[in-house]
CSV table of C-alpha atoms in Angstrom, one decimal:
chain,number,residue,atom,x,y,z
A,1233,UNK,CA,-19.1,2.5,-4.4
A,1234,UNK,CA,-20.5,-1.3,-4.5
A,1235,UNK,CA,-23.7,-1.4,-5.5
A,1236,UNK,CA,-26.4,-3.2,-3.6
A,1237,UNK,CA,-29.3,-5.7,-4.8
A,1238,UNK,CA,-32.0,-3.6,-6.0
A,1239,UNK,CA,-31.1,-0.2,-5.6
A,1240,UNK,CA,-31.0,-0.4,-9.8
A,1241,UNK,CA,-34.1,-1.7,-11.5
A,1242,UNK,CA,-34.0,-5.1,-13.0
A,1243,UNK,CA,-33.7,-3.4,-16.5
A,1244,UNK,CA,-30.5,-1.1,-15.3
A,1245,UNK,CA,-29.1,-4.1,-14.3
A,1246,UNK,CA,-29.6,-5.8,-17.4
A,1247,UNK,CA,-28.5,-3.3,-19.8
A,1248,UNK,CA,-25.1,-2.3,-17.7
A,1249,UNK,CA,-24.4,-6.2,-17.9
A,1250,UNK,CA,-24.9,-6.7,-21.7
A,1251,UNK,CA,-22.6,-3.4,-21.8
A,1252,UNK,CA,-19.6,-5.6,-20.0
A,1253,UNK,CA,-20.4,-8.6,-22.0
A,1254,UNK,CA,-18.0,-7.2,-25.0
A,1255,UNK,CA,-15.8,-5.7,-22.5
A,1256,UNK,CA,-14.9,-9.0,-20.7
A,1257,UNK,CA,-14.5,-10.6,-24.0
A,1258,UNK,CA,-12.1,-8.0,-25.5
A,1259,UNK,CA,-10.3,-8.0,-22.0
A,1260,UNK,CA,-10.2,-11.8,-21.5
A,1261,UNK,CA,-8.5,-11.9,-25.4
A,1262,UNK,CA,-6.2,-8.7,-24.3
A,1263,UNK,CA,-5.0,-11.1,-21.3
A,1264,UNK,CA,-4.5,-14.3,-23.0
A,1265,UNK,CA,-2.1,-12.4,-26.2
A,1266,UNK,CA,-0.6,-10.1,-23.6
A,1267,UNK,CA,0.1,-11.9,-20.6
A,1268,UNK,CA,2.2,-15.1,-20.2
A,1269,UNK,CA,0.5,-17.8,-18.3
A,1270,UNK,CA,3.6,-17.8,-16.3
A,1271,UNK,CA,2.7,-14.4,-15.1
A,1272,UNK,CA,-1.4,-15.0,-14.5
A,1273,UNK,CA,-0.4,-16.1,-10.8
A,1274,UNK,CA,1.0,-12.8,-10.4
A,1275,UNK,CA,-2.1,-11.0,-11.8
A,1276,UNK,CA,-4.1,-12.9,-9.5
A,1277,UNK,CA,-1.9,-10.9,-6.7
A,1278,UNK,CA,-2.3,-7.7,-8.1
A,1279,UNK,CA,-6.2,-8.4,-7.9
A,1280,UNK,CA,-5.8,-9.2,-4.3
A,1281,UNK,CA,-4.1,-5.6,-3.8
A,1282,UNK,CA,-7.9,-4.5,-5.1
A,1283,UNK,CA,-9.8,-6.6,-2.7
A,1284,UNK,CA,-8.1,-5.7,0.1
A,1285,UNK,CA,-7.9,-2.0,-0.7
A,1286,UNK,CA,-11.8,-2.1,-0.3
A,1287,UNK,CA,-11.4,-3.4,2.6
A,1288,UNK,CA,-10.1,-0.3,3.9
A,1289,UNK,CA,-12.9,1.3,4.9
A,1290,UNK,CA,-12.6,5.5,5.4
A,1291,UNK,CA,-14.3,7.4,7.1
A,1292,UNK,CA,-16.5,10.5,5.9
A,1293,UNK,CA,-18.0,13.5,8.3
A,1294,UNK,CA,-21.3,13.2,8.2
A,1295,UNK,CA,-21.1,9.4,8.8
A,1296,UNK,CA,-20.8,7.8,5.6
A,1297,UNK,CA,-17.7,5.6,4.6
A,1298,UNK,CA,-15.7,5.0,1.5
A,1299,UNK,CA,-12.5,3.2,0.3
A,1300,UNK,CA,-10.1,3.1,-2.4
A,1301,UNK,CA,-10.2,0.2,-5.2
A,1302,UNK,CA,-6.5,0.1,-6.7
A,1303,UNK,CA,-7.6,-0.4,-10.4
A,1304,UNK,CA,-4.9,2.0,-12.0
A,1305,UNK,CA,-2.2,0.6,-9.9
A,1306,UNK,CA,-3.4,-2.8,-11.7
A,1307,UNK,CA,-3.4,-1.0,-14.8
A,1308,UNK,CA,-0.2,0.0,-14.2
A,1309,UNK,CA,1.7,-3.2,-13.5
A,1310,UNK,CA,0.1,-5.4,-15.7
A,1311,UNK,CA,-2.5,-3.5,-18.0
A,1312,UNK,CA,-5.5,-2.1,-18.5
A,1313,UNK,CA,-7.2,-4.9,-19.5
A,1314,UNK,CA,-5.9,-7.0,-17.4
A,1315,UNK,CA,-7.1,-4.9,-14.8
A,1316,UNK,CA,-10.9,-5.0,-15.8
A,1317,UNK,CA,-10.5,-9.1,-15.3
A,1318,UNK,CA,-8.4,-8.5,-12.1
A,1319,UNK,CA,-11.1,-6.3,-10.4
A,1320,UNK,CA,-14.1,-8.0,-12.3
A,1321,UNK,CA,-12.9,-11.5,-10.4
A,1322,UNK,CA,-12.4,-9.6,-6.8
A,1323,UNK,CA,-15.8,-8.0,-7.4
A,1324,UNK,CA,-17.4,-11.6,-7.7
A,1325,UNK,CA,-15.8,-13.1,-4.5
A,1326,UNK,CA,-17.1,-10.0,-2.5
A,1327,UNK,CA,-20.5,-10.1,-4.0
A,1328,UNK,CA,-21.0,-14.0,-3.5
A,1329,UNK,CA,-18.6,-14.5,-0.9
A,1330,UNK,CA,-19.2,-11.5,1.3
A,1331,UNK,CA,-22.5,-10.1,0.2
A,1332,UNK,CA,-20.4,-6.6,-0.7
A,1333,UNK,CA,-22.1,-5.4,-3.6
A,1334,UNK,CA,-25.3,-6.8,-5.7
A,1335,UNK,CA,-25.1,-10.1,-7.8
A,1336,UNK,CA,-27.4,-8.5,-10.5
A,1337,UNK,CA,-25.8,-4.8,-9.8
A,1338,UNK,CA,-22.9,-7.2,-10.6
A,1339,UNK,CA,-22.8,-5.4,-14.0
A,1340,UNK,CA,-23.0,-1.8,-13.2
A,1341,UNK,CA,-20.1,-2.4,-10.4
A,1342,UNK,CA,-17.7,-4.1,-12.9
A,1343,UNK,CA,-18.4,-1.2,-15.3
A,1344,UNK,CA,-17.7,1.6,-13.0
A,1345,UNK,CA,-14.8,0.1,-10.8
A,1346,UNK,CA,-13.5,-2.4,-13.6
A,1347,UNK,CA,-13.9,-0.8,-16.9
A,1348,UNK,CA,-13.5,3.1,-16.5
A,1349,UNK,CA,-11.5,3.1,-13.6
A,1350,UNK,CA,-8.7,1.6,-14.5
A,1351,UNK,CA,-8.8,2.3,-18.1
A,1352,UNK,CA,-9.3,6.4,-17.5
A,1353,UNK,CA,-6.7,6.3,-14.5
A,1354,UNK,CA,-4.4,4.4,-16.8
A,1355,UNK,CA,-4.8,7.0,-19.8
A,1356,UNK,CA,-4.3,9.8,-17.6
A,1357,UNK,CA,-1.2,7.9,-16.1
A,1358,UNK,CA,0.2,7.6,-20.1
A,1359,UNK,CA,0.1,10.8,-20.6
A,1360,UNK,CA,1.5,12.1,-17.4
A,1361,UNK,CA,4.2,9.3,-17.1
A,1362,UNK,CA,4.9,8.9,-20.8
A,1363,UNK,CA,6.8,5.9,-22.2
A,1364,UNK,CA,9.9,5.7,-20.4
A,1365,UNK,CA,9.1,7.1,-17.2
A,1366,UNK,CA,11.5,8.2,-14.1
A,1367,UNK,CA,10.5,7.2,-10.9
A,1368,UNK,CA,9.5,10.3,-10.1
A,1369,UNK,CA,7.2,11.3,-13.2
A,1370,UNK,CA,5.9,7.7,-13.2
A,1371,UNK,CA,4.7,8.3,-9.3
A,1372,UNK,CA,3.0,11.9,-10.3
A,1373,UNK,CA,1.1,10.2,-13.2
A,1374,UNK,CA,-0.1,7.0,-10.9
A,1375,UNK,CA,-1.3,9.2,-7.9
A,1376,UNK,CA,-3.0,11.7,-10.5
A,1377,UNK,CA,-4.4,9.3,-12.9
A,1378,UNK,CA,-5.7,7.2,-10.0
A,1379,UNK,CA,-7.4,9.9,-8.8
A,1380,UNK,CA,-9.6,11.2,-11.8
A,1381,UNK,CA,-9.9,7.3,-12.5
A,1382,UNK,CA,-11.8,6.7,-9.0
A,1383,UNK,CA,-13.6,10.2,-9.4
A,1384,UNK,CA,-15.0,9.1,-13.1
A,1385,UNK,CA,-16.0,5.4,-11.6
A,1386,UNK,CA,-17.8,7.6,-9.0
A,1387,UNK,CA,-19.4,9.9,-11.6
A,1388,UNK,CA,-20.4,6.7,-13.4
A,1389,UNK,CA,-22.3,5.3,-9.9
A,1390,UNK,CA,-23.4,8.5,-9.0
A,1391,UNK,CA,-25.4,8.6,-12.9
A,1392,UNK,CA,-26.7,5.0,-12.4
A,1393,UNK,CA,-28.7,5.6,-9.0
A,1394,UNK,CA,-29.7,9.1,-9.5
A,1395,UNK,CA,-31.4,8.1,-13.0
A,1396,UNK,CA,-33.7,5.5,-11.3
A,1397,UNK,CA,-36.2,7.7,-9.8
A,1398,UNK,CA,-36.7,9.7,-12.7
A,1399,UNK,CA,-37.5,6.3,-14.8
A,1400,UNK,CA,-39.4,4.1,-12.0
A,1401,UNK,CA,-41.9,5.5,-10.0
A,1402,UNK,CA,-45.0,3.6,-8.7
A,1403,UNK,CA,-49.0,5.5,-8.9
A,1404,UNK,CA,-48.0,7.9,-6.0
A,1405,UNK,CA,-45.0,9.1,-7.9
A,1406,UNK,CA,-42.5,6.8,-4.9
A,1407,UNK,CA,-39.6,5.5,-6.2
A,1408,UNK,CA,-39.0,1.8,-7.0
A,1409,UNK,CA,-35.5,1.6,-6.5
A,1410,UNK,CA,-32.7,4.3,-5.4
A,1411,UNK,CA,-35.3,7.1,-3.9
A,1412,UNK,CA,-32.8,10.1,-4.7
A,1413,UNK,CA,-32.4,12.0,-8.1
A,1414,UNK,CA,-29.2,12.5,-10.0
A,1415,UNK,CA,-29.5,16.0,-8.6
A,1416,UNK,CA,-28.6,14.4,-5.0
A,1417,UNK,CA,-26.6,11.7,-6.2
A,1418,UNK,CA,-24.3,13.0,-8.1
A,1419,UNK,CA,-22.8,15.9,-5.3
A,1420,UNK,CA,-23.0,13.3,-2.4
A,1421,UNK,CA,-21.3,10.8,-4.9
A,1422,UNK,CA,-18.5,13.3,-5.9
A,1423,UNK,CA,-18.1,15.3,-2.3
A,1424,UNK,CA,-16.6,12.1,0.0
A,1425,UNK,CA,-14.6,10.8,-3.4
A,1426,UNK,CA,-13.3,14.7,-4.7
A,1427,UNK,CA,-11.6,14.3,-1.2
A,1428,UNK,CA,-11.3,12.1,1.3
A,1429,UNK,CA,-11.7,8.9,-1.0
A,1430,UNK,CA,-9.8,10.1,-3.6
A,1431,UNK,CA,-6.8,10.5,-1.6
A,1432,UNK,CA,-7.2,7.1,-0.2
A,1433,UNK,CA,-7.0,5.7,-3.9
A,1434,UNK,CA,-3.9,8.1,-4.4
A,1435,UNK,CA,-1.8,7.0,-1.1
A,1436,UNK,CA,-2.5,3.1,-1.8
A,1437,UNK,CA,-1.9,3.3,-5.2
A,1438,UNK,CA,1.3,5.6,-5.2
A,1439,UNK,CA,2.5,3.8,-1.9
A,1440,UNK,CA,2.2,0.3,-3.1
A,1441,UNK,CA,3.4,1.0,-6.9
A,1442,UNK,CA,6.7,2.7,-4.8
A,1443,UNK,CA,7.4,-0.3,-3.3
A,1444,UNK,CA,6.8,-3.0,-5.8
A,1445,UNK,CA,9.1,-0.6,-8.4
A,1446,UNK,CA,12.0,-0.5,-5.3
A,1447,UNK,CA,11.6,-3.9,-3.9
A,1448,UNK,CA,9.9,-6.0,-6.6
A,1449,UNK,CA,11.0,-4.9,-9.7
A,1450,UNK,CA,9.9,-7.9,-11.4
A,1451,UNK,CA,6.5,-7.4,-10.4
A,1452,UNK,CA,4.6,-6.7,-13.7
A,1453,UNK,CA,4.0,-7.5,-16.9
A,1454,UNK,CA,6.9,-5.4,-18.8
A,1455,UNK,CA,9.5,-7.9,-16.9
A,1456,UNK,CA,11.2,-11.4,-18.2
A,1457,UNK,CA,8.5,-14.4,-18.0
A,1458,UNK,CA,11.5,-16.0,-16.4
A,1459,UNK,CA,11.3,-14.0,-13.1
A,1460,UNK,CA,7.5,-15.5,-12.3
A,1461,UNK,CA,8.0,-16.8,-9.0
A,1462,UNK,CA,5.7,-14.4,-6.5
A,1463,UNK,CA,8.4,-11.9,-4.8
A,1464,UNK,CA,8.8,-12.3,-1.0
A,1465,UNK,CA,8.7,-8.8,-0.9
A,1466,UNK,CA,5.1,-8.9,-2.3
A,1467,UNK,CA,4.1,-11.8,-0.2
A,1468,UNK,CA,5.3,-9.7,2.8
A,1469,UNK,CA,2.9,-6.9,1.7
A,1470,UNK,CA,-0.1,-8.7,0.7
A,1471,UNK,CA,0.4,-10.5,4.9
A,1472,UNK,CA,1.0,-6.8,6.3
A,1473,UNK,CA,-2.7,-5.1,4.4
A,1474,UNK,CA,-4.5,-8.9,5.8
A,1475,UNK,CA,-3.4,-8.2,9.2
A,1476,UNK,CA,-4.0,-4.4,9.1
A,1477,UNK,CA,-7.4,-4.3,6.9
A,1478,UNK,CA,-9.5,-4.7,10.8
A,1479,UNK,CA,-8.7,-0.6,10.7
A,1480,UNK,CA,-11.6,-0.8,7.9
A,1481,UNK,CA,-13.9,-1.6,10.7
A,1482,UNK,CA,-12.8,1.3,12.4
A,1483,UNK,CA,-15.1,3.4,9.7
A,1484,UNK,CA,-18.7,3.9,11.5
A,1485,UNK,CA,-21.7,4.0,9.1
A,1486,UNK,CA,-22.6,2.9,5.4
A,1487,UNK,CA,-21.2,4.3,2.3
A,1488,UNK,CA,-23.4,6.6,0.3
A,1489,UNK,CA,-26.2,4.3,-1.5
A,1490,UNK,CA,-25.5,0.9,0.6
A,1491,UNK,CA,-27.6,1.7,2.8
A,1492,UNK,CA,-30.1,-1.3,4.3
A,1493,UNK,CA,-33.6,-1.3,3.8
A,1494,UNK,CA,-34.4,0.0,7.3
A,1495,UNK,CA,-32.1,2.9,7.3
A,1496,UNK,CA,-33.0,4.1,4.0
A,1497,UNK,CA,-37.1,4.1,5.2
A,1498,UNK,CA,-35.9,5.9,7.9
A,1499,UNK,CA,-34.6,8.7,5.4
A,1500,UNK,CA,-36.7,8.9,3.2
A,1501,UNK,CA,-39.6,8.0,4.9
A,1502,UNK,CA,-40.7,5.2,2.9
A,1503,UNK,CA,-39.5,2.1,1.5
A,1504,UNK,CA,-39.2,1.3,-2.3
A,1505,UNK,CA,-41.1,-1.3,-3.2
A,1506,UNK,CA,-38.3,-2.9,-5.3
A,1507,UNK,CA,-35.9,-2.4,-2.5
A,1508,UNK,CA,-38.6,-4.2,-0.1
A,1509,UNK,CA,-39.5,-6.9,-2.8
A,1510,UNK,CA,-36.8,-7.4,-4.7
A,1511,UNK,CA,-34.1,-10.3,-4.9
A,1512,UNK,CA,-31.5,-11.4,-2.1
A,1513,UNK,CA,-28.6,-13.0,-2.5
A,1514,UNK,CA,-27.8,-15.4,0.6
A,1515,UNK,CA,-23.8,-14.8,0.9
A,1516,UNK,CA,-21.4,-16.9,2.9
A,1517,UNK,CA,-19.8,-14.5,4.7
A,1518,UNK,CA,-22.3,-11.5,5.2
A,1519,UNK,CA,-19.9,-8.2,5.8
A,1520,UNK,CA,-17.0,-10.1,6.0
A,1521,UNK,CA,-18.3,-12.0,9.4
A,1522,UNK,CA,-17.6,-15.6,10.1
A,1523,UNK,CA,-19.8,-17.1,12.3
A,1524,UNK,CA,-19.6,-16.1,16.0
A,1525,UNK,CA,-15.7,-15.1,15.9
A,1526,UNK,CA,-15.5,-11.6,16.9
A,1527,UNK,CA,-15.2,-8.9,14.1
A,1528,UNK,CA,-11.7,-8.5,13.8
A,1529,UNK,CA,-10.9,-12.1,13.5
A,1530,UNK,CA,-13.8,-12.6,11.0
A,1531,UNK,CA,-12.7,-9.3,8.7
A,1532,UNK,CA,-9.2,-11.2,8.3
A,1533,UNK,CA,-10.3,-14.7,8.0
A,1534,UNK,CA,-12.3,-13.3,5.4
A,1535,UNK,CA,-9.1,-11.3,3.8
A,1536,UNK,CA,-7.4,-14.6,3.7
A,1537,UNK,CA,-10.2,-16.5,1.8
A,1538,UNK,CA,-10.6,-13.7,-0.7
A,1539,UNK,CA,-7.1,-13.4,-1.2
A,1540,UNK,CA,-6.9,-17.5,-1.3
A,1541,UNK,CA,-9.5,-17.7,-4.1
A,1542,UNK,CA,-8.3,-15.1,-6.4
A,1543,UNK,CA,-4.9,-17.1,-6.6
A,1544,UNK,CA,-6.7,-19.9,-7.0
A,1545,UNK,CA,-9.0,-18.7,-9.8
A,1546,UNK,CA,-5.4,-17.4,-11.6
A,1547,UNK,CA,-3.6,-20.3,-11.3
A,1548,UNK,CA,-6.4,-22.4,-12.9
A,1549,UNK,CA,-6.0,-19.7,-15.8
A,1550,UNK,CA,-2.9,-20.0,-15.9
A,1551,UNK,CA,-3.0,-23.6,-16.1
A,1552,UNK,CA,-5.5,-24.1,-18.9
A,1553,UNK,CA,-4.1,-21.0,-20.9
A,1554,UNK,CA,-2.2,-21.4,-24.2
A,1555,UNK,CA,1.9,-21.1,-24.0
A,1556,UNK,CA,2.9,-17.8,-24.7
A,1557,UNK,CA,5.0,-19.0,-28.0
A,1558,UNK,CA,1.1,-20.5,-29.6
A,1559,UNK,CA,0.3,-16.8,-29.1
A,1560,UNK,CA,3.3,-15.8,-31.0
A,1561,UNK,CA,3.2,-17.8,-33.7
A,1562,UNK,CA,-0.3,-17.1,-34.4
C-alpha cells in the first residue's frame, strides 16, 4: 500500500500533503494533552509493532504481495491520534531510510495508512468493544475494526492512483503517472486486501493486542504513568517479529502499484513520462539491503535500525515534552 515516487502527480502529492498538515497538528496537540511524556517511549514501541508488521510481506496468487500495517492495534493501546504520529514517524524511516514508499507520496501514504486507518478501525472497534470491554468483545471489535480500517486505507489508495490517468494525460492521450483507471485500481486494490491482506492485519492485530492485554497489561495509555518502564514481555516480542520478519522475503513479486519503472513498461507497454522523469529519492538502505550482507541478514539489520530510531525519535519527545501536571493545570 506504500506509495512510490511519482506514481501520483506532483499536484496529488501536494494537495494530499496540505490535507495532513492540520491532521498532524491536531494529532501532535492530541498526544502532548493525552499522553504522559513518561509513556512517549512506549508509543515509540507500539510504532515499531507498525514497522515491522510491514515488513511482513504476504503473498498474493497472481504474484503480487501485501502486508498488514497495525494502526488500529495502535489505536487501541494508546489512541487514535497517537496512532496517526506513531505510523506517520514509521512511514518516514522507511521512505528515507529504506526507500519503501515515495518522499513526496509521503502525504497520500500518511493519509491512507495513518489517518483513516487507524481512526476508522478504531471507531469500528468503539462500537464493537464499547467502553468497558471483556476480553472477548474487546478481541471481536480489534480483529473487525482492523479489518474495515485496512480495507478503507486501501479504498483511499486505490482512489488516489486510479484518478491520475483520467487527470494527466500527455498529446497521445498516455498517462503521466499511474497508467491504470480507478476502474482497475480500485478491484485489484480491494481483491488481495478483502482477503488475504486483510486477514494479515486481523491475526497481527488481534494476536499481539492478546498478548500485551495477558502479559503486559500496563502496556497502553489507560494504565498508571507510574508503570512506564518498557515490559520484558514486550521487549521479548518486538526481538521475536526482528528475527522472524526475513519470512517477508519469502513473498515473490511487488505489491499492486509499486511496481519499478521497467516492469510497469513491460505492462502497459509504455512508460509514463512522469514515472521516467520524475524525482528519486537516494535511500540508505534500498529494500531493506545493507551493503553486500546477504538478504536475510540485511532485512533484520534493517529491522533493528528502524526499530532503533523510532525509540529514539520518542524518547527525544519525550524528553522535550511538557510534564503531564503543566497539561493539567492548564
Amino acid at each position: 500500500m506504500h506509495i512510490p515516487e511519482n506514481y501520483l502527480s506532483p499536484s496529488t502529492c501536494g494537495v494530499m500533503t496540505v490535507a495532513m498538515v492540520p491532521v498532524w497538528y491536531h494529532a501532535a496537540k492530541e498526544v502532548r494533552r493525552t499522553v504522559p511524556r513518561e509513556r512517549m517511549p512506549l508509543l515509540g514501541v507500539a510504532a515499531a509493532f507498525c514497522f515491522l508488521a510491514m515488513m511482513f510481506n504476504v503473498p498474493l496468487p497472481g504474484g503480487t504481495t501485501g502486508h498488514a500495517v497495525c494502526g488500529t492495534l495502535v489505536a487501541i493501546l494508546f489512541g487514535p491520534w497517537a496512532a496517526t504520529i506513531a505510523v506517520s514517524i514509521a512511514l518516514a524511516i522507511q521512505a528515507v531510510f529504506f526507500g519503501d514508499g515515495g518522499i513526496l507520496a509521503f502525504g497520500a501514504n500518511c493519509f491512507n495508512m495513518a489517518f483513516v486507518l487507524p481512526l476508522v478501525g478504531y471507531t469500528v472497534y468503539k462500537l464493537i468493544a464499547g467502553k468497558a470491554p471483556d476480553p472477548h468483545r474487546e478481541l471481536i471489535g480489534a480483529g473487525i475494526g482492523s479489518y474495515v480500517g485496512i480495507n478503507a486505507a486501501a479504498l483511499c489508495a486505490a482512489i488516489e492512483f486510479g484518478i491520475q490517468p483520467l487527470l494527466f494525460t500527455n498529446a497521445a492521450g498516455q498517462a503521466l503517472y499511474c497508467p491504470y483507471p480507478i476502474w482497475v485500481s480500485v478491484p485489484a486494490m480491494m481483491a488481495g486486501h478483502l482477503t488475504i491482506f486483510g486477514l494479515a492485519e486481523v491475526v497481527f492485530t488481534v494476536g499481539i493486542l492478546a498478548y500485551v492485554r495477558k502479559s503486559a497489561p500496563s502496556f497502553a495509555l489507560d494504565t498508571k504513568a507510574e508503570d512506564a518502564k518498557l515490559p520484558r514481555s514486550v521487549a521479548l516480542l518486538i526481538g521475536a517479529l526482528v528475527v522472524a520478519c526475513p519470512v517477508g522475503l519469502l513473498a515473490v513479486g511487488d505489491a499492486w502499484g509499486e511496481w519499478s519503472t521497467e516492469d510497469l513498461a513491460g505492462l502497459v507497454g509504455y512508460t509514463p513520462e512522469g514515472l521516467a522523469g520524475g524525482w528519486e529519492w537516494g535511500a540508505f538502505f534500498p529494500d531493506y539491503a545493507i551493503g553486500g550482507m546477504p538478504d536475510w541478514i540485511g532485512y533484520i539489520l534493517s529491522a533493528v535500525i528502524g526499530v532503533a530510531l523510532l525509540v529514539i525519535v520518542f524518547r527525544l519527545a519525550a524528553s522535550s515534552a511538557k510534564p503531564q501536571a503543566d497539561f493539567d493545570a492548564a
